[in-house]
mmCIF file of C-alpha atoms in Angstrom:
data_model
loop_
_atom_site.group_PDB
_atom_site.id
_atom_site.type_symbol
_atom_site.label_atom_id
_atom_site.label_comp_id
_atom_site.label_asym_id
_atom_site.label_seq_id
_atom_site.Cartn_x
_atom_site.Cartn_y
_atom_site.Cartn_z
ATOM 1 C CA MET S 1 23.186 -24.719 -33.291
ATOM 2 C CA MET S 2 21.433 -25.601 -29.268
ATOM 3 C CA SER S 3 18.111 -27.005 -29.156
ATOM 4 C CA VAL S 4 16.776 -26.666 -25.422
ATOM 5 C CA ALA S 5 12.765 -26.247 -26.494
ATOM 6 C CA THR S 6 12.541 -29.766 -26.609
ATOM 7 C CA ASP S 7 14.432 -30.424 -23.655
ATOM 8 C CA ILE S 8 11.199 -32.273 -21.462
ATOM 9 C CA LEU S 9 13.195 -33.639 -18.679
ATOM 10 C CA ASP S 10 11.441 -36.705 -16.393
ATOM 11 C CA GLY S 11 11.910 -34.150 -13.592
ATOM 12 C CA HIS S 12 11.211 -34.867 -9.936
ATOM 13 C CA GLY S 13 7.842 -33.099 -9.345
ATOM 14 C CA GLY S 14 8.066 -32.224 -4.876
ATOM 15 C CA VAL S 15 5.874 -30.053 -5.413
ATOM 16 C CA GLY S 16 5.471 -29.720 -1.083
ATOM 17 C CA ASP S 17 2.488 -28.528 0.947
ATOM 18 C CA GLY S 18 0.914 -26.376 -2.131
ATOM 19 C CA ALA S 19 -3.208 -26.135 -2.630
ATOM 20 C CA VAL S 20 -5.239 -23.935 -3.822
ATOM 21 C CA LEU S 21 -7.284 -21.912 -1.690
ATOM 22 C CA ASP S 22 -11.393 -22.971 -1.741
ATOM 23 C CA ALA S 23 -10.540 -24.621 -4.506
ATOM 24 C CA PRO S 24 -13.249 -27.293 -6.176
ATOM 25 C CA PRO S 25 -13.253 -30.462 -3.652
ATOM 26 C CA GLN S 26 -10.822 -32.824 -4.864
ATOM 27 C CA GLN S 27 -9.127 -36.514 -3.989
ATOM 28 C CA ALA S 28 -6.201 -35.430 -1.280
ATOM 29 C CA VAL S 29 -2.770 -35.974 -1.871
ATOM 30 C CA ALA S 30 -0.062 -36.461 0.838
ATOM 31 C CA GLY S 31 1.639 -33.728 1.643
ATOM 32 C CA ARG S 32 -0.740 -30.877 0.247
ATOM 33 C CA LYS S 33 -3.315 -28.929 2.082
ATOM 34 C CA ALA S 34 -7.273 -29.957 1.668
ATOM 35 C CA SER S 35 -9.651 -27.797 0.240
ATOM 36 C CA VAL S 36 -12.239 -26.113 1.784
ATOM 37 C CA PRO S 37 -15.642 -25.696 0.874
ATOM 38 C CA PRO S 38 -15.876 -22.349 -0.905
ATOM 39 C CA ASP S 39 -18.263 -19.004 1.036
ATOM 40 C CA TYR S 40 -18.149 -16.226 -1.590
ATOM 41 C CA SER S 41 -21.320 -14.381 0.400
ATOM 42 C CA THR S 42 -18.404 -12.501 2.688
ATOM 43 C CA LYS S 43 -14.960 -13.825 1.724
ATOM 44 C CA HIS S 44 -14.515 -12.858 -1.742
ATOM 45 C CA GLN S 45 -15.619 -9.490 -0.813
ATOM 46 C CA ARG S 46 -12.665 -9.942 2.498
ATOM 47 C CA ALA S 47 -10.027 -11.641 -0.013
ATOM 48 C CA MET S 48 -10.479 -9.005 -3.035
ATOM 49 C CA GLU S 49 -10.137 -6.189 -0.242
ATOM 50 C CA LYS S 50 -6.734 -6.741 0.151
ATOM 51 C CA LEU S 51 -5.616 -6.883 -3.930
ATOM 52 C CA LEU S 52 -4.580 -3.498 -5.086
ATOM 53 C CA LEU S 53 -6.794 -4.712 -8.292
ATOM 54 C CA SER S 54 -10.161 -3.992 -5.657
ATOM 55 C CA SER S 55 -10.575 -1.034 -6.729
ATOM 56 C CA ALA S 56 -10.187 0.631 -10.391
ATOM 57 C CA PRO S 57 -7.810 2.101 -11.108
ATOM 58 C CA SER S 58 -9.052 5.731 -10.951
ATOM 59 C CA CYS S 59 -9.351 5.169 -7.275
ATOM 60 C CA HIS S 60 -5.780 5.116 -6.922
ATOM 61 C CA GLN S 61 -5.301 8.622 -6.938
ATOM 62 C CA THR S 62 -3.409 8.471 -3.785
ATOM 63 C CA LEU S 63 -1.433 5.666 -1.719
ATOM 64 C CA PRO S 64 -4.122 3.666 -0.087
ATOM 65 C CA ASP S 65 -2.276 3.155 3.188
ATOM 66 C CA GLY S 66 1.227 4.153 4.424
ATOM 67 C CA ARG S 67 2.312 1.215 4.788
ATOM 68 C CA PHE S 68 3.452 1.867 0.947
ATOM 69 C CA VAL S 69 5.431 4.312 1.561
ATOM 70 C CA VAL S 70 8.723 3.222 1.963
ATOM 71 C CA PRO S 71 12.563 4.434 3.933
ATOM 72 C CA ALA S 72 13.374 7.289 2.267
ATOM 73 C CA GLU S 73 17.104 5.627 1.566
ATOM 74 C CA HIS S 74 14.993 2.695 -0.030
ATOM 75 C CA ARG S 75 13.272 5.012 -2.192
ATOM 76 C CA PRO S 76 13.441 4.656 -6.085
ATOM 77 C CA PRO S 77 14.922 6.496 -8.134
ATOM 78 C CA ALA S 78 18.249 5.606 -6.562
ATOM 79 C CA SER S 79 21.547 6.219 -7.831
ATOM 80 C CA ALA S 80 20.634 4.616 -11.779
ATOM 81 C CA ALA S 81 24.214 2.350 -13.629
ATOM 82 C CA GLY S 82 23.086 4.746 -17.131
ATOM 83 C CA ALA S 83 26.022 2.868 -19.024
ATOM 84 C CA VAL S 84 25.479 -0.482 -17.713
ATOM 85 C CA SER S 85 23.501 -2.762 -19.480
ATOM 86 C CA LEU S 86 22.785 -6.793 -18.752
ATOM 87 C CA PRO S 87 24.935 -8.864 -21.089
ATOM 88 C CA VAL S 88 21.920 -10.719 -24.270
ATOM 89 C CA ILE S 89 22.863 -13.764 -25.047
ATOM 90 C CA ASP S 90 21.915 -15.819 -28.349
ATOM 91 C CA LEU S 91 21.553 -19.279 -27.324
ATOM 92 C CA SER S 92 21.605 -20.088 -30.796
ATOM 93 C CA LEU S 93 25.464 -19.169 -31.552
ATOM 94 C CA PRO S 94 27.844 -22.411 -31.140
ATOM 95 C CA ARG S 95 28.034 -23.978 -27.767
ATOM 96 C CA ASP S 96 31.783 -22.725 -26.445
ATOM 97 C CA GLU S 97 30.527 -19.166 -27.188
ATOM 98 C CA VAL S 98 27.343 -19.721 -25.232
ATOM 99 C CA ARG S 99 28.970 -21.522 -22.719
ATOM 100 C CA ARG S 100 31.848 -18.615 -22.384
ATOM 101 C CA ALA S 101 28.827 -15.697 -22.329
ATOM 102 C CA VAL S 102 26.382 -17.278 -19.650
ATOM 103 C CA LEU S 103 29.351 -18.179 -17.148
ATOM 104 C CA ASP S 104 31.374 -14.403 -17.763
ATOM 105 C CA ALA S 105 27.756 -13.052 -17.386
ATOM 106 C CA GLY S 106 27.271 -15.597 -14.240
ATOM 107 C CA LYS S 107 30.201 -14.213 -12.310
ATOM 108 C CA GLU S 108 29.969 -10.712 -12.996
ATOM 109 C CA LEU S 109 26.867 -9.844 -12.752
ATOM 110 C CA GLY S 110 24.553 -12.753 -12.307
ATOM 111 C CA PHE S 111 21.711 -10.870 -14.474
ATOM 112 C CA PHE S 112 21.568 -11.944 -18.048
ATOM 113 C CA GLN S 113 19.270 -11.553 -21.241
ATOM 114 C CA ILE S 114 18.846 -14.830 -23.601
ATOM 115 C CA ILE S 115 17.500 -15.076 -26.926
ATOM 116 C CA ASN S 116 16.982 -17.445 -29.463
ATOM 117 C CA HIS S 117 16.102 -19.689 -26.073
ATOM 118 C CA GLY S 118 14.073 -21.993 -28.728
ATOM 119 C CA VAL S 119 10.339 -21.511 -26.604
ATOM 120 C CA PRO S 120 8.137 -20.801 -28.988
ATOM 121 C CA GLU S 121 7.198 -16.626 -29.237
ATOM 122 C CA GLU S 122 3.796 -17.681 -29.073
ATOM 123 C CA ALA S 123 3.891 -20.177 -26.006
ATOM 124 C CA MET S 124 5.181 -16.659 -24.408
ATOM 125 C CA SER S 125 2.514 -14.160 -25.734
ATOM 126 C CA ASP S 126 0.411 -16.574 -25.517
ATOM 127 C CA MET S 127 1.353 -16.469 -21.928
ATOM 128 C CA GLU S 128 1.517 -12.618 -20.962
ATOM 129 C CA ALA S 129 -2.099 -12.265 -22.290
ATOM 130 C CA ALA S 130 -3.557 -15.412 -20.081
ATOM 131 C CA CYS S 131 -2.043 -14.214 -17.185
ATOM 132 C CA ALA S 132 -3.214 -9.880 -17.555
ATOM 133 C CA GLU S 133 -6.715 -11.658 -18.277
ATOM 134 C CA PHE S 134 -6.647 -13.516 -14.960
ATOM 135 C CA PHE S 135 -6.018 -10.367 -13.346
ATOM 136 C CA ARG S 136 -8.859 -8.495 -15.279
ATOM 137 C CA LEU S 137 -11.497 -11.315 -13.919
ATOM 138 C CA PRO S 138 -14.003 -10.325 -11.479
ATOM 139 C CA ALA S 139 -13.546 -10.984 -8.072
ATOM 140 C CA GLU S 140 -15.394 -13.985 -7.629
ATOM 141 C CA ASP S 141 -13.271 -16.020 -10.355
ATOM 142 C CA LYS S 142 -10.615 -14.728 -7.954
ATOM 143 C CA ALA S 143 -11.244 -14.423 -4.842
ATOM 144 C CA ARG S 144 -10.558 -18.824 -4.109
ATOM 145 C CA TYR S 145 -7.387 -18.687 -4.903
ATOM 146 C CA TYR S 146 -6.681 -16.105 -2.879
ATOM 147 C CA SER S 147 -4.680 -17.121 1.124
ATOM 148 C CA GLU S 148 -2.646 -15.373 3.781
ATOM 149 C CA ASP S 149 -1.120 -18.836 3.972
ATOM 150 C CA THR S 150 2.581 -18.419 3.023
ATOM 151 C CA GLU S 151 2.809 -22.073 3.804
ATOM 152 C CA ARG S 152 0.792 -22.622 0.750
ATOM 153 C CA THR S 153 2.050 -22.903 -2.472
ATOM 154 C CA ASN S 154 -1.028 -22.315 -4.856
ATOM 155 C CA ARG S 155 -2.574 -19.168 -3.683
ATOM 156 C CA LEU S 156 -3.163 -15.346 -4.717
ATOM 157 C CA PHE S 157 -1.880 -12.671 -2.461
ATOM 158 C CA SER S 158 -0.970 -8.706 -2.714
ATOM 159 C CA SER S 159 2.426 -7.383 -1.351
ATOM 160 C CA THR S 160 5.195 -9.883 -0.838
ATOM 161 C CA MET S 161 6.900 -12.802 1.463
ATOM 162 C CA TYR S 162 9.537 -10.556 1.960
ATOM 163 C CA GLU S 163 7.458 -7.881 3.974
ATOM 164 C CA VAL S 164 9.447 -6.453 7.105
ATOM 165 C CA ALA S 165 8.178 -4.752 10.062
ATOM 166 C CA GLY S 166 4.656 -4.316 8.300
ATOM 167 C CA GLU S 167 5.901 -2.611 5.082
ATOM 168 C CA ARG S 168 3.663 -3.209 1.743
ATOM 169 C CA TYR S 169 4.738 -3.272 -1.430
ATOM 170 C CA TRP S 170 2.933 -2.378 -5.099
ATOM 171 C CA ARG S 171 1.938 -5.983 -5.871
ATOM 172 C CA ASP S 172 -0.246 -8.368 -6.216
ATOM 173 C CA CYS S 173 0.798 -12.052 -7.207
ATOM 174 C CA LEU S 174 -0.252 -15.689 -8.379
ATOM 175 C CA ARG S 175 1.966 -18.060 -7.342
ATOM 176 C CA LEU S 176 1.693 -21.627 -8.702
ATOM 177 C CA ALA S 177 3.321 -24.904 -8.561
ATOM 178 C CA VAL S 178 3.591 -26.171 -11.991
ATOM 179 C CA PHE S 179 5.515 -28.859 -12.325
ATOM 180 C CA PRO S 180 5.783 -32.000 -13.651
ATOM 181 C CA VAL S 181 2.811 -30.624 -15.608
ATOM 182 C CA ASP S 182 1.644 -34.647 -16.468
ATOM 183 C CA ASP S 183 0.662 -34.583 -12.276
ATOM 184 C CA GLU S 184 -3.276 -34.162 -12.231
ATOM 185 C CA ALA S 185 -2.859 -33.191 -8.270
ATOM 186 C CA ILE S 186 -0.565 -29.847 -10.150
ATOM 187 C CA ARG S 187 -3.031 -29.222 -12.938
ATOM 188 C CA ASP S 188 -6.083 -29.704 -10.685
ATOM 189 C CA GLY S 189 -4.346 -26.474 -9.021
ATOM 190 C CA TRP S 190 -4.300 -24.488 -11.701
ATOM 191 C CA PRO S 191 -7.047 -21.333 -12.386
ATOM 192 C CA GLU S 192 -9.829 -22.491 -14.472
ATOM 193 C CA LYS S 193 -10.425 -19.001 -15.472
ATOM 194 C CA PRO S 194 -9.748 -17.739 -18.049
ATOM 195 C CA SER S 195 -10.695 -20.612 -20.137
ATOM 196 C CA GLN S 196 -7.454 -21.011 -22.224
ATOM 197 C CA PHE S 197 -4.629 -20.730 -19.339
ATOM 198 C CA ARG S 198 -4.339 -24.352 -18.312
ATOM 199 C CA ASP S 199 -3.579 -24.843 -21.994
ATOM 200 C CA VAL S 200 -1.172 -22.250 -21.906
ATOM 201 C CA LEU S 201 0.842 -22.875 -19.192
ATOM 202 C CA GLU S 202 1.922 -26.175 -20.267
ATOM 203 C CA ARG S 203 2.789 -25.423 -23.307
ATOM 204 C CA PHE S 204 5.128 -21.858 -21.998
ATOM 205 C CA ILE S 205 5.900 -23.921 -18.602
ATOM 206 C CA VAL S 206 7.560 -27.385 -20.169
ATOM 207 C CA PRO S 207 9.985 -25.375 -22.779
ATOM 208 C CA THR S 208 10.841 -22.536 -20.127
ATOM 209 C CA ARG S 209 12.030 -24.892 -17.770
ATOM 210 C CA GLY S 210 14.205 -27.230 -20.546
ATOM 211 C CA VAL S 211 15.380 -23.690 -20.678
ATOM 212 C CA GLY S 212 16.693 -23.504 -17.160
ATOM 213 C CA MET S 213 17.919 -27.256 -17.217
ATOM 214 C CA GLU S 214 20.192 -26.477 -20.041
ATOM 215 C CA LEU S 215 21.569 -23.554 -18.955
ATOM 216 C CA LEU S 216 22.825 -25.238 -16.033
ATOM 217 C CA ARG S 217 24.252 -27.821 -18.000
ATOM 218 C CA LEU S 218 26.463 -25.135 -20.028
ATOM 219 C CA LEU S 219 27.392 -23.897 -16.114
ATOM 220 C CA CYS S 220 28.814 -27.417 -15.232
ATOM 221 C CA GLU S 221 30.684 -27.389 -18.790
ATOM 222 C CA GLY S 222 32.211 -24.364 -17.942
ATOM 223 C CA ILE S 223 33.152 -24.892 -14.500
ATOM 224 C CA GLY S 224 34.325 -28.007 -14.209
ATOM 225 C CA LEU S 225 31.591 -30.227 -12.621
ATOM 226 C CA ARG S 226 29.517 -33.417 -14.388
ATOM 227 C CA PRO S 227 26.774 -31.921 -17.039
ATOM 228 C CA ASP S 228 24.302 -33.577 -14.878
ATOM 229 C CA TYR S 229 25.499 -31.973 -11.558
ATOM 230 C CA PHE S 230 22.209 -30.091 -10.928
ATOM 231 C CA SER S 231 19.605 -32.563 -12.351
ATOM 232 C CA GLY S 232 18.016 -34.726 -9.809
ATOM 233 C CA GLU S 233 17.272 -33.484 -6.338
ATOM 234 C CA LEU S 234 19.586 -30.142 -6.694
ATOM 235 C CA SER S 235 16.809 -29.077 -8.901
ATOM 236 C CA GLY S 236 13.773 -31.450 -8.173
ATOM 237 C CA GLY S 237 12.094 -29.936 -5.971
ATOM 238 C CA GLU S 238 9.494 -27.210 -6.442
ATOM 239 C CA ALA S 239 8.840 -26.226 -9.737
ATOM 240 C CA ILE S 240 6.992 -22.627 -9.433
ATOM 241 C CA ILE S 241 5.708 -19.749 -10.932
ATOM 242 C CA ASN S 242 4.849 -16.078 -10.033
ATOM 243 C CA VAL S 243 2.694 -13.649 -12.188
ATOM 244 C CA ASN S 244 3.370 -10.600 -10.496
ATOM 245 C CA HIS S 245 0.777 -7.825 -11.630
ATOM 246 C CA TYR S 246 1.950 -4.507 -10.489
ATOM 247 C CA PRO S 247 -1.508 -1.915 -11.123
ATOM 248 C CA PRO S 248 -0.187 2.234 -11.964
ATOM 249 C CA CYS S 249 0.689 3.590 -8.767
ATOM 250 C CA PRO S 250 -0.479 7.100 -7.746
ATOM 251 C CA ASP S 251 3.040 7.892 -6.347
ATOM 252 C CA PRO S 252 5.451 5.688 -7.966
ATOM 253 C CA ASN S 253 8.561 8.483 -6.262
ATOM 254 C CA LEU S 254 7.421 6.754 -2.504
ATOM 255 C CA THR S 255 7.266 2.997 -3.208
ATOM 256 C CA LEU S 256 7.941 -0.351 -4.572
ATOM 257 C CA GLY S 257 7.135 -3.256 -6.293
ATOM 258 C CA LEU S 258 9.128 -5.318 -4.961
ATOM 259 C CA PRO S 259 12.100 -4.669 -2.044
ATOM 260 C CA PRO S 260 15.822 -5.555 -3.282
ATOM 261 C CA HIS S 261 16.014 -9.196 -2.365
ATOM 262 C CA CYS S 262 18.115 -12.666 -3.987
ATOM 263 C CA ASP S 263 16.276 -15.174 -4.775
ATOM 264 C CA ARG S 264 16.010 -18.184 -3.066
ATOM 265 C CA ASN S 265 16.693 -20.767 -5.012
ATOM 266 C CA LEU S 266 18.991 -21.899 -8.003
ATOM 267 C CA ILE S 267 18.191 -20.193 -11.333
ATOM 268 C CA THR S 268 14.674 -18.077 -12.374
ATOM 269 C CA LEU S 269 13.785 -17.271 -15.808
ATOM 270 C CA LEU S 270 11.780 -14.011 -15.861
ATOM 271 C CA LEU S 271 9.478 -13.077 -18.829
ATOM 272 C CA GLN S 272 9.545 -9.877 -17.941
ATOM 273 C CA GLY S 273 6.426 -8.731 -20.268
ATOM 274 C CA PRO S 274 6.907 -4.994 -22.726
ATOM 275 C CA VAL S 275 6.941 -3.117 -19.250
ATOM 276 C CA CYS S 276 10.455 -1.604 -17.755
ATOM 277 C CA GLY S 277 10.151 -2.253 -13.694
ATOM 278 C CA LEU S 278 12.956 -4.380 -12.970
ATOM 279 C CA GLN S 279 16.488 -3.424 -11.585
ATOM 280 C CA VAL S 280 19.796 -4.634 -10.595
ATOM 281 C CA ALA S 281 22.179 -4.092 -8.142
ATOM 282 C CA TYR S 282 25.147 -2.823 -9.017
ATOM 283 C CA ARG S 283 28.236 -1.328 -6.429
ATOM 284 C CA ALA S 284 27.094 0.950 -3.627
ATOM 285 C CA ASN S 285 23.602 2.156 -4.411
ATOM 286 C CA GLN S 286 23.152 2.172 -8.526
ATOM 287 C CA TRP S 287 21.024 0.125 -10.129
ATOM 288 C CA ILE S 288 20.687 -1.332 -13.523
ATOM 289 C CA ASP S 289 17.740 -0.464 -15.533
ATOM 290 C CA VAL S 290 16.443 -3.542 -16.945
ATOM 291 C CA ASP S 291 15.031 -2.783 -20.418
ATOM 292 C CA PRO S 292 12.001 -5.487 -22.066
ATOM 293 C CA ILE S 293 13.024 -7.068 -25.346
ATOM 294 C CA PRO S 294 10.399 -8.713 -27.028
ATOM 295 C CA GLY S 295 10.984 -12.710 -26.788
ATOM 296 C CA ALA S 296 13.760 -12.439 -24.377
ATOM 297 C CA PHE S 297 13.831 -13.786 -20.742
ATOM 298 C CA VAL S 298 16.218 -12.677 -18.189
ATOM 299 C CA VAL S 299 17.561 -14.707 -16.051
ATOM 300 C CA ASN S 300 19.184 -14.329 -12.477
ATOM 301 C CA PHE S 301 21.305 -16.989 -9.934
ATOM 302 C CA GLY S 302 19.969 -17.601 -6.459
ATOM 303 C CA HIS S 303 21.522 -18.514 -3.583
ATOM 304 C CA GLN S 304 21.785 -22.150 -4.133
ATOM 305 C CA LEU S 305 23.765 -21.834 -7.430
ATOM 306 C CA GLU S 306 26.027 -19.292 -5.494
ATOM 307 C CA ILE S 307 26.563 -21.257 -2.929
ATOM 308 C CA ALA S 308 26.898 -25.026 -4.915
ATOM 309 C CA THR S 309 29.409 -22.888 -6.858
ATOM 310 C CA ASN S 310 31.441 -21.909 -3.724
ATOM 311 C CA GLY S 311 30.762 -18.223 -4.699
ATOM 312 C CA LEU S 312 32.127 -18.605 -8.083
ATOM 313 C CA LEU S 313 28.698 -17.726 -9.333
ATOM 314 C CA LYS S 314 26.253 -14.750 -7.950
ATOM 315 C CA SER S 315 23.147 -13.934 -6.382
ATOM 316 C CA VAL S 316 22.742 -10.851 -6.928
ATOM 317 C CA GLU S 317 19.997 -8.366 -5.632
ATOM 318 C CA HIS S 318 17.332 -6.938 -7.791
ATOM 319 C CA ARG S 319 14.045 -4.660 -6.953
ATOM 320 C CA ALA S 320 10.589 -3.799 -9.264
ATOM 321 C CA VAL S 321 10.238 -0.141 -9.232
ATOM 322 C CA THR S 322 6.352 1.287 -10.038
ATOM 323 C CA ASN S 323 4.930 3.405 -12.580
ATOM 324 C CA SER S 324 1.731 5.926 -12.502
ATOM 325 C CA THR S 325 1.172 4.914 -16.300
ATOM 326 C CA ALA S 326 0.850 1.055 -17.363
ATOM 327 C CA PRO S 327 0.325 -1.521 -15.557
ATOM 328 C CA ARG S 328 2.982 -4.667 -15.321
ATOM 329 C CA THR S 329 2.528 -7.891 -15.613
ATOM 330 C CA SER S 330 5.645 -10.491 -15.320
ATOM 331 C CA VAL S 331 6.137 -13.852 -15.262
ATOM 332 C CA ALA S 332 9.149 -15.810 -12.934
ATOM 333 C CA THR S 333 9.573 -19.221 -13.257
ATOM 334 C CA PHE S 334 12.034 -20.578 -10.536
ATOM 335 C CA ILE S 335 14.063 -23.955 -10.575
ATOM 336 C CA MET S 336 14.755 -25.136 -7.180
ATOM 337 C CA PRO S 337 15.965 -27.847 -5.029
ATOM 338 C CA THR S 338 13.893 -30.349 -3.045
ATOM 339 C CA MET S 339 13.565 -29.824 0.714
ATOM 340 C CA ASP S 340 15.297 -32.667 1.567
ATOM 341 C CA SER S 341 18.664 -31.901 -0.955
ATOM 342 C CA VAL S 342 22.118 -31.113 0.545
ATOM 343 C CA ILE S 343 23.188 -28.211 0.068
ATOM 344 C CA ARG S 344 27.065 -27.773 -0.081
ATOM 345 C CA PRO S 345 29.798 -26.548 -2.060
ATOM 346 C CA ALA S 346 30.369 -28.705 -4.781
ATOM 347 C CA PRO S 347 33.746 -30.604 -3.715
ATOM 348 C CA GLU S 348 34.942 -30.167 -7.557
ATOM 349 C CA LEU S 349 35.499 -26.545 -6.475
ATOM 350 C CA VAL S 350 36.924 -27.053 -2.823
ATOM 351 C CA GLY S 351 40.548 -27.379 -1.841
ATOM 352 C CA ALA S 352 43.556 -26.126 -0.101
ATOM 353 C CA ASP S 353 43.437 -23.192 -2.364
ATOM 354 C CA ASN S 354 39.467 -22.387 -1.921
ATOM 355 C CA PRO S 355 38.135 -23.759 1.314
ATOM 356 C CA PRO S 356 34.882 -23.915 1.046
ATOM 357 C CA ARG S 357 32.769 -20.601 2.080
ATOM 358 C CA TYR S 358 29.715 -22.191 2.834
ATOM 359 C CA ARG S 359 28.304 -24.568 5.740
ATOM 360 C CA THR S 360 26.239 -27.894 4.738
ATOM 361 C CA PHE S 361 22.486 -27.857 5.122
ATOM 362 C CA THR S 362 19.450 -28.951 3.504
ATOM 363 C CA PHE S 363 16.942 -26.513 1.366
ATOM 364 C CA ARG S 364 14.511 -27.633 4.387
ATOM 365 C CA ASP S 365 16.465 -25.983 7.207
ATOM 366 C CA PHE S 366 17.668 -23.417 4.371
ATOM 367 C CA MET S 367 14.318 -22.183 4.168
ATOM 368 C CA THR S 368 13.400 -21.812 8.070
ATOM 369 C CA ILE S 369 16.451 -19.583 8.605
ATOM 370 C CA TYR S 370 15.202 -17.832 5.452
ATOM 371 C CA LYS S 371 12.021 -16.614 6.421
ATOM 372 C CA GLN S 372 13.261 -15.595 9.915
ATOM 373 C CA VAL S 373 16.247 -13.627 8.345
ATOM 374 C CA GLY S 374 14.970 -12.176 5.388
ATOM 375 C CA ALA S 375 15.806 -11.863 1.591
ATOM 376 C CA ARG S 376 18.323 -9.228 1.610
ATOM 377 C CA ARG S 377 21.656 -10.839 0.726
ATOM 378 C CA ASP S 378 24.104 -9.770 3.717
ATOM 379 C CA SER S 379 21.357 -11.475 5.949
ATOM 380 C CA VAL S 380 21.807 -14.738 4.004
ATOM 381 C CA GLU S 381 25.056 -15.100 3.609
ATOM 382 C CA LYS S 382 25.570 -14.062 7.031
ATOM 383 C CA ALA S 383 23.390 -17.210 8.464
ATOM 384 C CA PHE S 384 25.506 -19.629 6.059
ATOM 385 C CA LYS S 385 28.850 -18.267 6.026
ATOM 386 C CA LEU S 386 31.665 -20.086 7.271
#
């Protein structure tokens, strides 16, 4: 039986230049933006007006802004792949069986759910509760974290970085650097309210990241790479979480919580909560509804894993749809390379019969281009494929 929850890695932090906007004064850390004294007289009011939660749910009888209406060809519901569901992989099964299942799912769909992964159920449920409580805090408690500066890792914002041509999406998001947890500069960037948030986050993120690293080792075993191929710089960069909050939407048929996109990182683990909303692209114009499973994580591969495996494993587009009745909160954990790490197809996976499909670049170069071309799969493929 596999035991992954105790896999606590002495990871390489590389948090980048994230900082909480208007956080309490703290010692400056090289590479991170310094905080500034708060001015709550008008700032929190201006900030909260940008968030969907700035209005009581009863005020959202109609869409507050025409930019929330997505083009007709992108609106839900599209054709649903009703007979298709994501594989559910039990990590307590024999290792060979788990390895085959993870590899098959990665080749076919790029998405799967995992159960019996070793992350304590209490840590998962406490994380869900603390995140939901954060979004219920008074405006003045949340405003200090609000920022529209996309270069900041730690920030509260609305809509998404994937916005194109002024489109907006039905989501508020709290983004935080989370690893290594013993770095005081990182912990100081976490919300002080609700009071239990920091302790809950630590109890959640350490085993969750451990599961992600164990999945990467399994993949290495399955495709012929040394087990630690994705250790070090390829996974030692900015470990972050997105706490996504989708309030009830007055017209779910016109909006999206998140547009179709692929993740920029190596591997993602999503705690999606009890409300359905995640959809995964499947063939032409079809989407798989990801049904919530209590105690499960949804796992998907990012661009860096597809490139490193020379296209063997897939980074697949996904999106978030909304509903009119229930709020939805999810927590995505991203494992990422360091900014200066070199990304290329693994030498063991290329040869005369299987030449490299992608060029060599640094993750910093990738992020520069990614922000220019957007998060759609075709755009990224065009930019980096040979």
